[in-house]
Structures are given as C-alpha cells and as structure tokens.
C-alpha cells in the first residue's frame, strides 16, 4: 500500500469532519415539545457513512464528536463540552457515532449491492440515518428527561419532514459523487 493510498481516505475523512462542522454553523431550530433542536449536521453524518464507509466514516464522525467532547463549539449553535453528551441530545450523538458503521456495513459489505438501486440505498439510509438515530435518541431522552419512551419517540415526528429531505438529498449527492470519484480505492469499501 502506497503512502498516497493511506493518505487519501484520511484526507477525505478530514474533509467530511470539516463539512459536519460547517453544517453546525446553521443554528439549531427549537421544536418546543422536546429539548432537541432541528439540525443540519445529521446530513453530514449520513454523508460520512455513504461516502467513506464504516471505517473512515466512523473516524470522521468520531473525530467530530471528540472535538465536541473536549469543548470545541462544533455542535449546532456553537455548543460543545462533555456535558452535552449526558444532556437531552446525548442519545442522538451516540447514535451518530454508529451511523457510518451500520450504513457502511449495509451498503458496502453485503453480498448484494444495495447501491445499485437507488430505492434500496434510500431505504437503508432512511432506516439507519433517521429511524435508528431517533430510536437511540428517544431512548436516552426518555431516561434523561423522565419521559415515557413512547412520548419521546412520538415527539421525533417533528423531525421527520426535514430528516426525510436531508437524508434523500444525502443519497442523491452521494450517488453523484460516487460516479465522479472512485471511492473504492480507499474510501467506501474500507
Ligand atoms: C446536538 O447538537 O446536541 C445533537 C442534536 C441532535 C438532533 C436530532 S438528530 C435527529 C433529529 N433530527 C433533527 O433535525 N434533530 C434531531
């Protein structure tokens, strides 16, 4: 393996981390019913799994979350610090860390190739990037905010329209990028 092949996916991971941080410049929009805002950063998390696969996608998201944990203001609204991880949105952040692992595994490591059909890819991205994250997020929110799990979960309906749009756009963008850039050499298959 050449130095170029080692560096390429690392540079791509760094670019995706930067993209997630940039998406955080858009302040979160409060929904009122629960203390969890509508954000754009979850689109970047999906892109990490889509474009980088499980290993480098997890690296990109892991670095982003580590920066947030040490206190850098990289989360929407300029937030950061370890306390965020035990706050109302902690479950969503934990879910984000698992998204590239799950997405990468389902998209690139099955005998079938879901990426050959856009509707399969969309279904997988919706399931992992939206429904899985909402499940984990609502689970922790229920504990943290002393809510019934069903109440916490149903509140996530407020995110659905936006999340469906963001996830669909991420799939569209990833499919275009994959056509232009050959990610197999050191990205999506890793
Ligand atoms: C944070 O910045 O502390 C994490 C915010 C988590 C927001 C969740 S992610 C899934 C759902 N969709 C959104 O737009 N907001 C919530």
Short mmCIF file of C-alpha atoms and ligand atoms in Angstrom, two decimals:
data_model
loop_
_atom_site.label_atom_id
_atom_site.label_comp_id
_atom_site.label_asym_id
_atom_site.label_seq_id
_atom_site.Cartn_x
_atom_site.Cartn_y
_atom_site.Cartn_z
CA UNK A 1 0.00 0.00 0.00
CA UNK A 2 1.47 3.37 -1.03
CA UNK A 3 1.55 6.47 1.19
CA UNK A 4 -0.91 8.04 -1.26
CA UNK A 5 -3.41 5.21 -0.70
CA UNK A 6 -3.10 5.62 3.07
CA UNK A 7 -3.39 9.41 2.96
CA UNK A 8 -6.31 9.64 0.53
CA UNK A 9 -9.03 8.22 2.82
CA UNK A 10 -7.63 10.17 5.77
CA UNK A 11 -7.85 13.42 3.82
CA UNK A 12 -11.39 12.52 2.76
CA UNK A 13 -12.32 11.77 6.37
CA UNK A 14 -10.90 15.14 7.43
CA UNK A 15 -12.96 16.84 4.71
CA UNK A 16 -16.15 15.17 5.90
CA UNK A 17 -15.38 16.13 9.52
CA UNK A 18 -14.95 19.72 8.30
CA UNK A 19 -18.25 19.51 6.41
CA UNK A 20 -20.09 18.32 9.53
CA UNK A 21 -18.60 21.24 11.46
CA UNK A 22 -19.64 23.70 8.73
CA UNK A 23 -23.19 22.32 8.82
CA UNK A 24 -23.15 23.18 12.52
CA UNK A 25 -22.89 26.86 11.63
CA UNK A 26 -26.62 26.69 10.95
CA UNK A 27 -28.12 27.20 14.40
CA UNK A 28 -30.47 24.52 15.68
CA UNK A 29 -34.18 25.26 15.40
CA UNK A 30 -36.09 24.52 18.63
CA UNK A 31 -39.18 22.36 18.20
CA UNK A 32 -40.77 23.27 21.51
CA UNK A 33 -42.11 19.89 22.60
CA UNK A 34 -38.70 18.36 23.45
CA UNK A 35 -35.31 19.96 24.19
CA UNK A 36 -33.82 18.64 20.95
CA UNK A 37 -33.36 21.04 18.02
CA UNK A 38 -33.77 20.52 14.30
CA UNK A 39 -30.20 20.49 12.94
CA UNK A 40 -28.41 20.09 9.62
CA UNK A 41 -25.46 18.16 10.99
CA UNK A 42 -27.23 14.80 10.76
CA UNK A 43 -27.00 15.14 6.96
CA UNK A 44 -23.20 15.29 7.32
CA UNK A 45 -23.28 12.17 9.50
CA UNK A 46 -25.18 10.29 6.79
CA UNK A 47 -22.72 11.54 4.16
CA UNK A 48 -19.86 10.19 6.29
CA UNK A 49 -21.31 6.67 6.11
CA UNK A 50 -22.31 6.98 2.47
CA UNK A 51 -19.05 8.40 1.16
CA UNK A 52 -16.44 6.94 3.50
CA UNK A 53 -17.92 3.62 4.58
CA UNK A 54 -17.70 2.16 8.04
CA UNK A 55 -14.03 2.60 8.98
CA UNK A 56 -13.26 6.09 7.74
CA UNK A 57 -16.85 7.25 8.23
CA UNK A 58 -16.62 6.30 11.90
CA UNK A 59 -13.25 8.04 12.05
CA UNK A 60 -14.74 11.26 10.57
CA UNK A 61 -17.72 11.25 12.96
CA UNK A 62 -15.59 10.09 15.90
CA UNK A 63 -13.15 12.97 15.45
CA UNK A 64 -16.06 15.42 15.19
CA UNK A 65 -17.61 14.08 18.40
CA UNK A 66 -14.22 14.09 20.15
CA UNK A 67 -13.75 17.75 19.23
CA UNK A 68 -17.20 18.46 20.67
CA UNK A 69 -16.39 16.44 23.81
CA UNK A 70 -13.21 18.41 24.54
CA UNK A 71 -15.23 21.61 24.40
CA UNK A 72 -14.80 22.98 20.90
CA UNK A 73 -18.00 24.74 19.78
CA UNK A 74 -18.59 22.43 16.81
CA UNK A 75 -22.17 21.41 17.55
CA UNK A 76 -25.10 23.42 16.14
CA UNK A 77 -25.42 26.77 17.83
CA UNK A 78 -21.73 26.76 18.81
CA UNK A 79 -22.18 24.21 21.59
CA UNK A 80 -19.60 21.76 22.86
CA UNK A 81 -18.31 20.15 26.05
CA UNK A 82 -18.66 16.78 27.74
CA UNK A 83 -21.93 17.83 29.43
CA UNK A 84 -23.73 17.80 26.06
CA UNK A 85 -23.20 14.04 25.90
CA UNK A 86 -25.24 13.45 29.03
CA UNK A 87 -27.79 16.14 28.13
CA UNK A 88 -31.06 15.63 26.26
CA UNK A 89 -29.34 15.14 22.88
CA UNK A 90 -26.70 12.67 24.14
CA UNK A 91 -28.51 9.67 22.68
CA UNK A 92 -28.63 11.22 19.22
CA UNK A 93 -24.89 11.94 19.39
CA UNK A 94 -24.20 8.32 20.38
CA UNK A 95 -26.48 7.19 17.54
CA UNK A 96 -24.49 9.39 15.13
CA UNK A 97 -21.29 7.54 16.03
CA UNK A 98 -22.87 4.24 14.98
CA UNK A 99 -24.39 5.53 11.72
CA UNK A 100 -21.29 5.10 9.49
CA UNK A 101 -20.65 1.61 10.92
CA UNK A 102 -24.20 0.48 10.17
CA UNK A 103 -24.57 2.33 6.88
CA UNK A 104 -21.17 1.22 5.62
CA UNK A 105 -21.87 -2.39 6.58
CA UNK A 106 -25.30 -2.46 4.94
CA UNK A 107 -24.29 -0.53 1.81
CA UNK A 108 -20.87 -1.98 1.06
CA UNK A 109 -20.38 -5.25 2.91
CA UNK A 110 -23.36 -7.38 1.94
CA UNK A 111 -23.22 -9.99 -0.85
CA UNK A 112 -25.93 -7.95 -2.61
CA UNK A 113 -25.11 -4.38 -3.63
CA UNK A 114 -27.87 -2.06 -2.42
CA UNK A 115 -26.12 0.92 -4.05
CA UNK A 116 -27.01 -0.49 -7.47
CA UNK A 117 -30.63 0.50 -6.87
CA UNK A 118 -31.33 3.97 -5.54
CA UNK A 119 -34.51 2.88 -3.75
CA UNK A 120 -32.63 0.24 -1.72
CA UNK A 121 -29.99 2.79 -0.82
CA UNK A 122 -32.66 5.30 0.17
CA UNK A 123 -34.46 2.74 2.32
CA UNK A 124 -31.25 1.79 4.13
CA UNK A 125 -30.26 5.43 4.66
CA UNK A 126 -33.70 6.35 5.99
CA UNK A 127 -33.71 3.31 8.32
CA UNK A 128 -30.24 3.94 9.76
CA UNK A 129 -29.82 7.70 9.39
CA UNK A 130 -33.30 8.60 10.63
CA UNK A 131 -35.20 5.80 12.36
CA UNK A 132 -32.26 4.16 14.14
CA UNK A 133 -30.92 7.53 15.35
CA UNK A 134 -34.39 8.58 16.54
CA UNK A 135 -34.79 5.29 18.45
CA UNK A 136 -31.46 5.67 20.25
CA UNK A 137 -32.02 9.41 20.76
CA UNK A 138 -35.54 8.92 22.14
CA UNK A 139 -34.35 6.10 24.40
CA UNK A 140 -31.81 8.32 26.14
CA UNK A 141 -34.11 11.36 26.08
CA UNK A 142 -36.79 9.35 27.91
CA UNK A 143 -34.31 8.48 30.67
CA UNK A 144 -32.70 11.92 30.83
CA UNK A 145 -35.89 13.98 30.74
CA UNK A 146 -38.04 11.48 32.70
CA UNK A 147 -40.44 10.97 29.82
CA UNK A 148 -42.29 7.87 28.72
CA UNK A 149 -40.36 6.25 25.87
CA UNK A 150 -43.46 6.43 23.67
CA UNK A 151 -43.77 10.19 24.30
CA UNK A 152 -40.11 10.77 23.50
CA UNK A 153 -40.35 8.66 20.35
CA UNK A 154 -43.55 10.25 19.08
CA UNK A 155 -42.03 13.71 19.57
CA UNK A 156 -39.49 12.79 16.93
CA UNK A 157 -42.24 13.09 14.33
CA UNK A 158 -41.40 16.81 14.40
CA UNK A 159 -38.05 15.96 12.79
CA UNK A 160 -39.40 13.62 10.14
CA UNK A 161 -40.19 16.00 7.24
CA UNK A 162 -36.79 17.69 7.47
CA UNK A 163 -34.90 14.46 8.08
CA UNK A 164 -36.52 12.73 5.10
CA UNK A 165 -35.46 15.66 2.92
CA UNK A 166 -31.91 15.77 4.32
CA UNK A 167 -31.41 12.00 4.02
CA UNK A 168 -32.81 11.94 0.48
CA UNK A 169 -30.55 14.80 -0.55
CA UNK A 170 -27.57 12.99 1.01
CA UNK A 171 -28.35 9.88 -1.06
CA UNK A 172 -28.72 11.94 -4.23
CA UNK A 173 -25.43 13.75 -3.57
CA UNK A 174 -23.55 10.58 -2.63
CA UNK A 175 -24.67 8.79 -5.78
CA UNK A 176 -23.47 11.74 -7.88
CA UNK A 177 -20.14 11.96 -6.04
CA UNK A 178 -19.58 8.20 -6.27
CA UNK A 179 -19.99 8.42 -10.04
CA UNK A 180 -17.33 11.11 -10.28
CA UNK A 181 -14.88 9.97 -7.60
CA UNK A 182 -13.84 6.33 -7.40
CA UNK A 183 -14.18 5.83 -3.70
CA UNK A 184 -13.42 2.11 -3.82
CA UNK A 185 -9.67 2.82 -3.88
CA UNK A 186 -9.63 3.86 -0.26
CA UNK A 187 -12.97 5.00 0.93
CA UNK A 188 -16.33 3.39 0.80
CA UNK A 189 -15.09 -0.21 0.89
CA UNK A 190 -12.99 0.30 3.98
C1 LIG B 1 -26.78 18.17 19.31
O1 LIG B 1 -26.45 19.12 18.58
O2 LIG B 1 -26.61 18.17 20.53
C2 LIG B 1 -27.41 16.96 18.69
C3 LIG B 1 -28.69 17.31 18.03
C4 LIG B 1 -29.48 16.08 17.64
C5 LIG B 1 -30.68 16.45 16.83
C6 LIG B 1 -31.51 15.26 16.40
S1 LIG B 1 -30.67 14.30 15.16
C7 LIG B 1 -32.16 13.55 14.62
C8 LIG B 1 -33.23 14.61 14.72
N1 LIG B 1 -33.26 15.41 13.53
C9 LIG B 1 -33.01 16.68 13.77
O3 LIG B 1 -33.01 17.59 12.90
N2 LIG B 1 -32.80 16.87 15.08
C10 LIG B 1 -32.85 15.62 15.80
#
